[in-house]
PDB file of C-alpha atoms and ligand atoms in Angstrom:
ATOM      1  CA  MET A   1      -5.056  65.440-125.569  1.00 82.00           C
ATOM      2  CA  LYS A   2      -4.826  62.539-123.109  1.00 89.00           C
ATOM      3  CA  LYS A   3      -3.097  59.341-124.124  1.00 95.00           C
ATOM      4  CA  CYS A   4      -3.723  55.812-122.798  1.00 96.00           C
ATOM      5  CA  GLU A   5      -0.850  53.654-121.480  1.00 95.00           C
ATOM      6  CA  CYS A   6      -1.211  51.552-124.667  1.00 96.00           C
ATOM      7  CA  GLY A   7      -0.560  54.637-126.820  1.00 96.00           C
ATOM      8  CA  SER A   8      -4.138  55.179-128.012  1.00 96.00           C
ATOM      9  CA  TYR A   9      -5.889  58.564-127.857  1.00 94.00           C
ATOM     10  CA  ALA A  10      -9.354  56.947-128.136  1.00 93.00           C
ATOM     11  CA  ILE A  11     -10.419  57.946-124.610  1.00 94.00           C
ATOM     12  CA  ASN A  12     -14.176  58.595-124.619  1.00 91.00           C
ATOM     13  CA  ASP A  13     -14.994  58.207-120.935  1.00 85.00           C
ATOM     14  CA  HIS A  14     -18.701  59.061-121.360  1.00 85.00           C
ATOM     15  CA  LEU A  15     -19.347  57.201-124.608  1.00 85.00           C
ATOM     16  CA  HIS A  16     -19.713  53.553-125.671  1.00 81.00           C
ATOM     17  CA  GLY A  17     -21.373  52.511-122.409  1.00 87.00           C
ATOM     18  CA  ARG A  18     -18.522  53.748-120.227  1.00 92.00           C
ATOM     19  CA  ASP A  19     -19.453  54.911-116.714  1.00 91.00           C
ATOM     20  CA  GLY A  20     -16.938  57.764-116.376  1.00 91.00           C
ATOM     21  CA  THR A  21     -14.350  55.835-114.333  1.00 93.00           C
ATOM     22  CA  ASP A  22     -10.819  54.886-115.477  1.00 94.00           C
ATOM     23  CA  GLN A  23     -10.500  58.126-117.429  1.00 93.00           C
ATOM     24  CA  ASP A  24      -6.856  57.356-118.181  1.00 95.00           C
ATOM     25  CA  LEU A  25      -7.816  54.255-120.217  1.00 95.00           C
ATOM     26  CA  CYS A  26      -8.811  54.181-123.887  1.00 95.00           C
ATOM     27  CA  ASP A  27     -12.072  52.467-124.834  1.00 93.00           C
ATOM     28  CA  VAL A  28     -10.336  49.183-125.684  1.00 92.00           C
ATOM     29  CA  CYS A  29      -8.301  49.061-122.439  1.00 93.00           C
ATOM     30  CA  TYR A  30     -11.391  50.122-120.422  1.00 93.00           C
ATOM     31  CA  TRP A  31     -13.432  47.141-121.661  1.00 91.00           C
ATOM     32  CA  ARG A  32     -10.457  44.777-121.609  1.00 89.00           C
ATOM     33  CA  LYS A  33      -9.983  45.579-117.900  1.00 91.00           C
ATOM     34  CA  ARG A  34     -13.669  44.809-117.184  1.00 88.00           C
ATOM     35  CA  ALA A  35     -13.607  41.580-119.212  1.00 88.00           C
ATOM     36  CA  GLY A  36     -10.584  40.475-117.170  1.00 85.00           C
ATOM     37  CA  LYS A  37     -12.433  41.188-113.930  1.00 81.00           C
ATOM     38  CA  SER A  38     -15.519  39.170-114.919  1.00 84.00           C
ATOM     39  CA  SER A  39     -13.266  36.257-115.967  1.00 82.00           C
ATOM     40  CA  LEU A  40     -11.840  36.291-112.443  1.00 81.00           C
ATOM     41  CA  ASP A  41     -15.375  36.318-110.988  1.00 86.00           C
ATOM     42  CA  ILE A  42     -16.221  33.238-113.078  1.00 86.00           C
ATOM     43  CA  VAL A  43     -13.074  31.414-111.920  1.00 85.00           C
ATOM     44  CA  GLU A  44     -14.010  32.179-108.291  1.00 88.00           C
ATOM     45  CA  LEU A  45     -17.569  30.977-108.892  1.00 89.00           C
ATOM     46  CA  LEU A  46     -16.338  27.704-110.440  1.00 91.00           C
ATOM     47  CA  ASP A  47     -14.017  27.157-107.454  1.00 92.00           C
ATOM     48  CA  ALA A  48     -16.947  27.702-105.079  1.00 93.00           C
ATOM     49  CA  LEU A  49     -19.067  25.227-107.071  1.00 91.00           C
ATOM     50  CA  LYS A  50     -16.281  22.608-106.962  1.00 92.00           C
ATOM     51  CA  GLU A  51     -16.013  23.074-103.185  1.00 93.00           C
ATOM     52  CA  THR A  52     -19.800  22.733-102.813  1.00 91.00           C
ATOM     53  CA  LYS A  53     -19.800  19.539-104.917  1.00 88.00           C
ATOM     54  CA  HIS A  54     -16.947  18.133-102.795  1.00 90.00           C
ATOM     55  CA  ARG A  55     -18.893  18.875 -99.589  1.00 92.00           C
ATOM     56  CA  LEU A  56     -22.048  17.240-101.000  1.00 88.00           C
ATOM     57  CA  GLU A  57     -20.082  14.105-101.892  1.00 87.00           C
ATOM     58  CA  LYS A  58     -18.715  13.980 -98.320  1.00 91.00           C
ATOM     59  CA  LEU A  59     -22.263  14.349 -97.016  1.00 88.00           C
ATOM     60  CA  HIS A  60     -23.399  11.365 -99.135  1.00 86.00           C
ATOM     61  CA  GLU A  61     -20.494   9.283 -97.841  1.00 87.00           C
ATOM     62  CA  MET A  62     -21.414  10.177 -94.251  1.00 88.00           C
ATOM     63  CA  PHE A  63     -25.059   9.347 -94.973  1.00 86.00           C
ATOM     64  CA  ASP A  64     -24.019   5.959 -96.413  1.00 85.00           C
ATOM     65  CA  LEU A  65     -21.974   5.188 -93.298  1.00 87.00           C
ATOM     66  CA  ALA A  66     -24.695   6.365 -90.907  1.00 87.00           C
ATOM     67  CA  THR A  67     -27.388   4.327 -92.649  1.00 84.00           C
ATOM     68  CA  ALA A  68     -25.387   1.219 -93.479  1.00 83.00           C
ATOM     69  CA  GLY A  69     -27.643  -1.833 -93.665  1.00 81.00           C
ATOM     70  CA  ASP A  70     -30.821   0.152 -94.208  1.00 88.00           C
ATOM     71  CA  LYS A  71     -31.957  -0.682 -97.764  1.00 88.00           C
ATOM     72  CA  THR A  72     -34.661   1.995 -97.975  1.00 90.00           C
ATOM     73  CA  LEU A  73     -32.290   4.783 -96.931  1.00 88.00           C
ATOM     74  CA  ALA A  74     -29.624   3.447 -99.325  1.00 86.00           C
ATOM     75  CA  ILE A  75     -32.128   3.665-102.207  1.00 89.00           C
ATOM     76  CA  ILE A  76     -33.104   7.220-101.215  1.00 87.00           C
ATOM     77  CA  ASN A  77     -29.430   8.235-101.095  1.00 85.00           C
ATOM     78  CA  THR A  78     -28.793   6.708-104.532  1.00 86.00           C
ATOM     79  CA  GLN A  79     -31.794   8.519-105.997  1.00 88.00           C
ATOM     80  CA  LEU A  80     -30.681  11.785-104.414  1.00 84.00           C
ATOM     81  CA  ARG A  81     -27.221  11.370-105.964  1.00 84.00           C
ATOM     82  CA  LYS A  82     -28.759  10.761-109.404  1.00 87.00           C
ATOM     83  CA  HIS A  83     -30.987  13.803-109.043  1.00 85.00           C
ATOM     84  CA  LEU A  84     -28.094  16.054-107.993  1.00 80.00           C
ATOM     85  CA  TYR A  85     -25.408  14.961-110.435  1.00 78.00           C
ATOM     86  CA  GLU A  86     -27.160  13.704-113.550  1.00 77.00           C
ATOM     87  CA  ASN A  87     -29.151  16.808-114.437  1.00 60.00           C
TER      88      ASN A  87
HETATM   89 ZN1   ZN B 101      -5.455  51.706-124.167  1.00 87.03          ZN
END
């Protein structure tokens, strides 16, 4: 009987929604490994969102500089900021 690295013999690689991979892992370690991977995906996604937000803020600053003195464009930029960040 196969044994997982954690000491468990509960290796059911075709049960409990398992896809047949990681046959050396018990059911708990199998799902723990996948939960860890999706946490990493979420961290990467949040980093990408932060970077996107930073770039948008830079774009607004550039727009402000490029349109300095134009009241209509300043109002549009302010409204755009509200729409993007306050929803
Ligand atoms: Zn295990």
